[in-house]
Coordinates of C-alpha atoms and ligand atoms in Angstrom, one line a residue:
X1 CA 170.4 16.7 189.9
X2 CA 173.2 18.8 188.2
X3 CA 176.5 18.0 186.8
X4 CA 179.1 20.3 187.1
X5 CA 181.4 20.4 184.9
X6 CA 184.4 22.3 185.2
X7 CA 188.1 23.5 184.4
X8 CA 190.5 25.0 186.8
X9 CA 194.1 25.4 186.8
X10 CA 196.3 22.7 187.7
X11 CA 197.5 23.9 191.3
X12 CA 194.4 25.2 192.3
X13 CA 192.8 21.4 192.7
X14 CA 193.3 21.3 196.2
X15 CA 192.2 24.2 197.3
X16 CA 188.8 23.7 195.0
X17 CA 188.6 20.1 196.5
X18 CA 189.0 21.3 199.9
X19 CA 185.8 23.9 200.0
X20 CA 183.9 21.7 197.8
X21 CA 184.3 19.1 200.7
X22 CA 183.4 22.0 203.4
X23 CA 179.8 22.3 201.3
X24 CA 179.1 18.9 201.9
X25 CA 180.1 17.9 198.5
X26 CA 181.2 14.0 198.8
X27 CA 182.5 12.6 195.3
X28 CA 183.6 13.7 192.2
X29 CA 185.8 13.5 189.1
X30 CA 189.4 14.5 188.5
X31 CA 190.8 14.7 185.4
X32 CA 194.0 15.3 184.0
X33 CA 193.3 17.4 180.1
X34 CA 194.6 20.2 178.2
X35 CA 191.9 22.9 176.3
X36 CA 192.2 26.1 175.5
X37 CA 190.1 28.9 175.7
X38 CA 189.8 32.4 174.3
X39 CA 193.6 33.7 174.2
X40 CA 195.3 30.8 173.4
X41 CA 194.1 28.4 171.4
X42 CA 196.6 29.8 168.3
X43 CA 195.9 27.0 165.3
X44 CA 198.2 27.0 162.2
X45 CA 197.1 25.5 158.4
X46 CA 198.7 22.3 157.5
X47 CA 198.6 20.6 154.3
X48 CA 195.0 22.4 154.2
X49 CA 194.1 21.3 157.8
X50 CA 194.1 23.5 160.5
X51 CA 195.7 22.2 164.0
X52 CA 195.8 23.6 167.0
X53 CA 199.3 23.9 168.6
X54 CA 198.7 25.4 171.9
X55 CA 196.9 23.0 174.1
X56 CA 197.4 24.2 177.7
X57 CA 197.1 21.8 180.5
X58 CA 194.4 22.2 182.8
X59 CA 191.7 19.8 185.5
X60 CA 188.5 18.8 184.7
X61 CA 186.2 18.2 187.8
X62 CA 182.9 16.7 187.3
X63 CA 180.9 16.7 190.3
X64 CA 176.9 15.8 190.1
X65 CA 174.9 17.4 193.3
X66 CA 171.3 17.6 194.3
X67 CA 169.8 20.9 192.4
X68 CA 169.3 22.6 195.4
X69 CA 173.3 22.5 196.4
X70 CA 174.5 23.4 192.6
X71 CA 174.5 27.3 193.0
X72 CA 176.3 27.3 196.3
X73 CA 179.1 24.5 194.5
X74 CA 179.7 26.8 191.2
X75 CA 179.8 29.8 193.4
X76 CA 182.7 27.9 195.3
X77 CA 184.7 26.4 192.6
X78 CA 184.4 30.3 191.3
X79 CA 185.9 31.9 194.5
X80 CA 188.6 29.0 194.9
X81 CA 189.9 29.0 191.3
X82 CA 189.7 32.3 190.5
X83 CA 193.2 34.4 190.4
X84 CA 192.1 37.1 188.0
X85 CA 194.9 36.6 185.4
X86 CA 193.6 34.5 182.1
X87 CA 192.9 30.9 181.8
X88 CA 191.3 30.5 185.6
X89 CA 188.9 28.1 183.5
X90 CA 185.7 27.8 182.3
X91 CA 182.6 26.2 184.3
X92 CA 179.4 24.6 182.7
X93 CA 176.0 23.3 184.6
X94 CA 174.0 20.2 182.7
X95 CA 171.0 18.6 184.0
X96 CA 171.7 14.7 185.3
X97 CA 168.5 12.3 184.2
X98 CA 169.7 9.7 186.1
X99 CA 172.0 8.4 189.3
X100 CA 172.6 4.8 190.5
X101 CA 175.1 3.8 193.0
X102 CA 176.2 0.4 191.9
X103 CA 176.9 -1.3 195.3
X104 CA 173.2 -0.8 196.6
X105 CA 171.6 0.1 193.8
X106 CA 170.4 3.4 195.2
X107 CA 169.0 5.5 192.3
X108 CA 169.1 9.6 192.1
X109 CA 170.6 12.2 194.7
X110 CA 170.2 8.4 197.3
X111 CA 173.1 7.6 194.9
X112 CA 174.9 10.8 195.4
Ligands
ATP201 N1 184.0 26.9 174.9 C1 184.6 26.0 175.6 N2 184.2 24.7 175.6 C2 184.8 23.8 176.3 N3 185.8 24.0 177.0 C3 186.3 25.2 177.1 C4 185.8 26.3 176.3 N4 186.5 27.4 176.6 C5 187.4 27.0 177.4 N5 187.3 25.7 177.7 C6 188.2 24.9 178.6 O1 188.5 25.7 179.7 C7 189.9 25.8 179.8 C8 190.3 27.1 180.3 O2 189.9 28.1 179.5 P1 190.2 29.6 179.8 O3 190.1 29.8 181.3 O4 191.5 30.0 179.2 O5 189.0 30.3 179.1 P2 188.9 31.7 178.5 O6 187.5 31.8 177.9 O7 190.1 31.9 177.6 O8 189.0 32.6 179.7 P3 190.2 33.6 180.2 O9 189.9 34.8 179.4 O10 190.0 33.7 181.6 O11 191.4 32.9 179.8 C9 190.4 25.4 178.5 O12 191.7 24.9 178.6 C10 189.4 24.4 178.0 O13 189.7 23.2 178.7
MG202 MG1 192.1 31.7 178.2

């Protein structure tokens, strides 16, 4: 099992939900953050400290899927987020040890 982790703009979450649902892909995480990425996380020096003033708001979906459907669900978030202008996000792939779905008790990619 994988977990996808990943960052898309704001008003692209349906459309990402949407062919995410068309792979087969049943559950998954939505949440609300800001980040920033290469261009515009501008910082400025503080009493020593530096803080970063630029936080842009953006979704974090985290979705865990069977290894064998984890290509096929980056490749999709990809195609749907992607607008070609800066800050279409950022996606990262992490292997899942473990899965249990707490109503049966299913374990692994049963609990997906
Ligand atoms: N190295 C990183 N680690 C964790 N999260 C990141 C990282 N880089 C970017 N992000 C997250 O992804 C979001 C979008 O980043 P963004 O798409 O601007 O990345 P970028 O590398 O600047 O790419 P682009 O050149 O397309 O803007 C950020 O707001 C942040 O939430
Ligand atoms: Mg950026």
């Amino acid at each position: 099992m994988k977990l996808i982790v990943a960052t898309v703009k704001p008003f692209k979450l349906e459309e990402v939900r949407e062919a995410l649902t068309g792979i087969g892909i049943r559950g998954m995480m939505v949440t609300e953050i800001k980040g920033f990425g290469a261009q515009s996380g501008h910082t400025e020096i503080y009493r020593g400290a530096e803080y970063a003033v630029n936080f842009v708001p953006k979704i974090k979906l985290e979705i865990a899927v069977s290894a064998a459907l984890a290509d096929q669900a980056v490749e999709t978030i990809a195609r749907t987020a992607r607008t070609g202008k800066i800050g279409d996000g950022k996606i990262f792939v992490l292997d899942i040890e473990q899965a249990m779905r707490v109503r049966t008790g299913e374990t692994n990619e049963d609990a997906l």
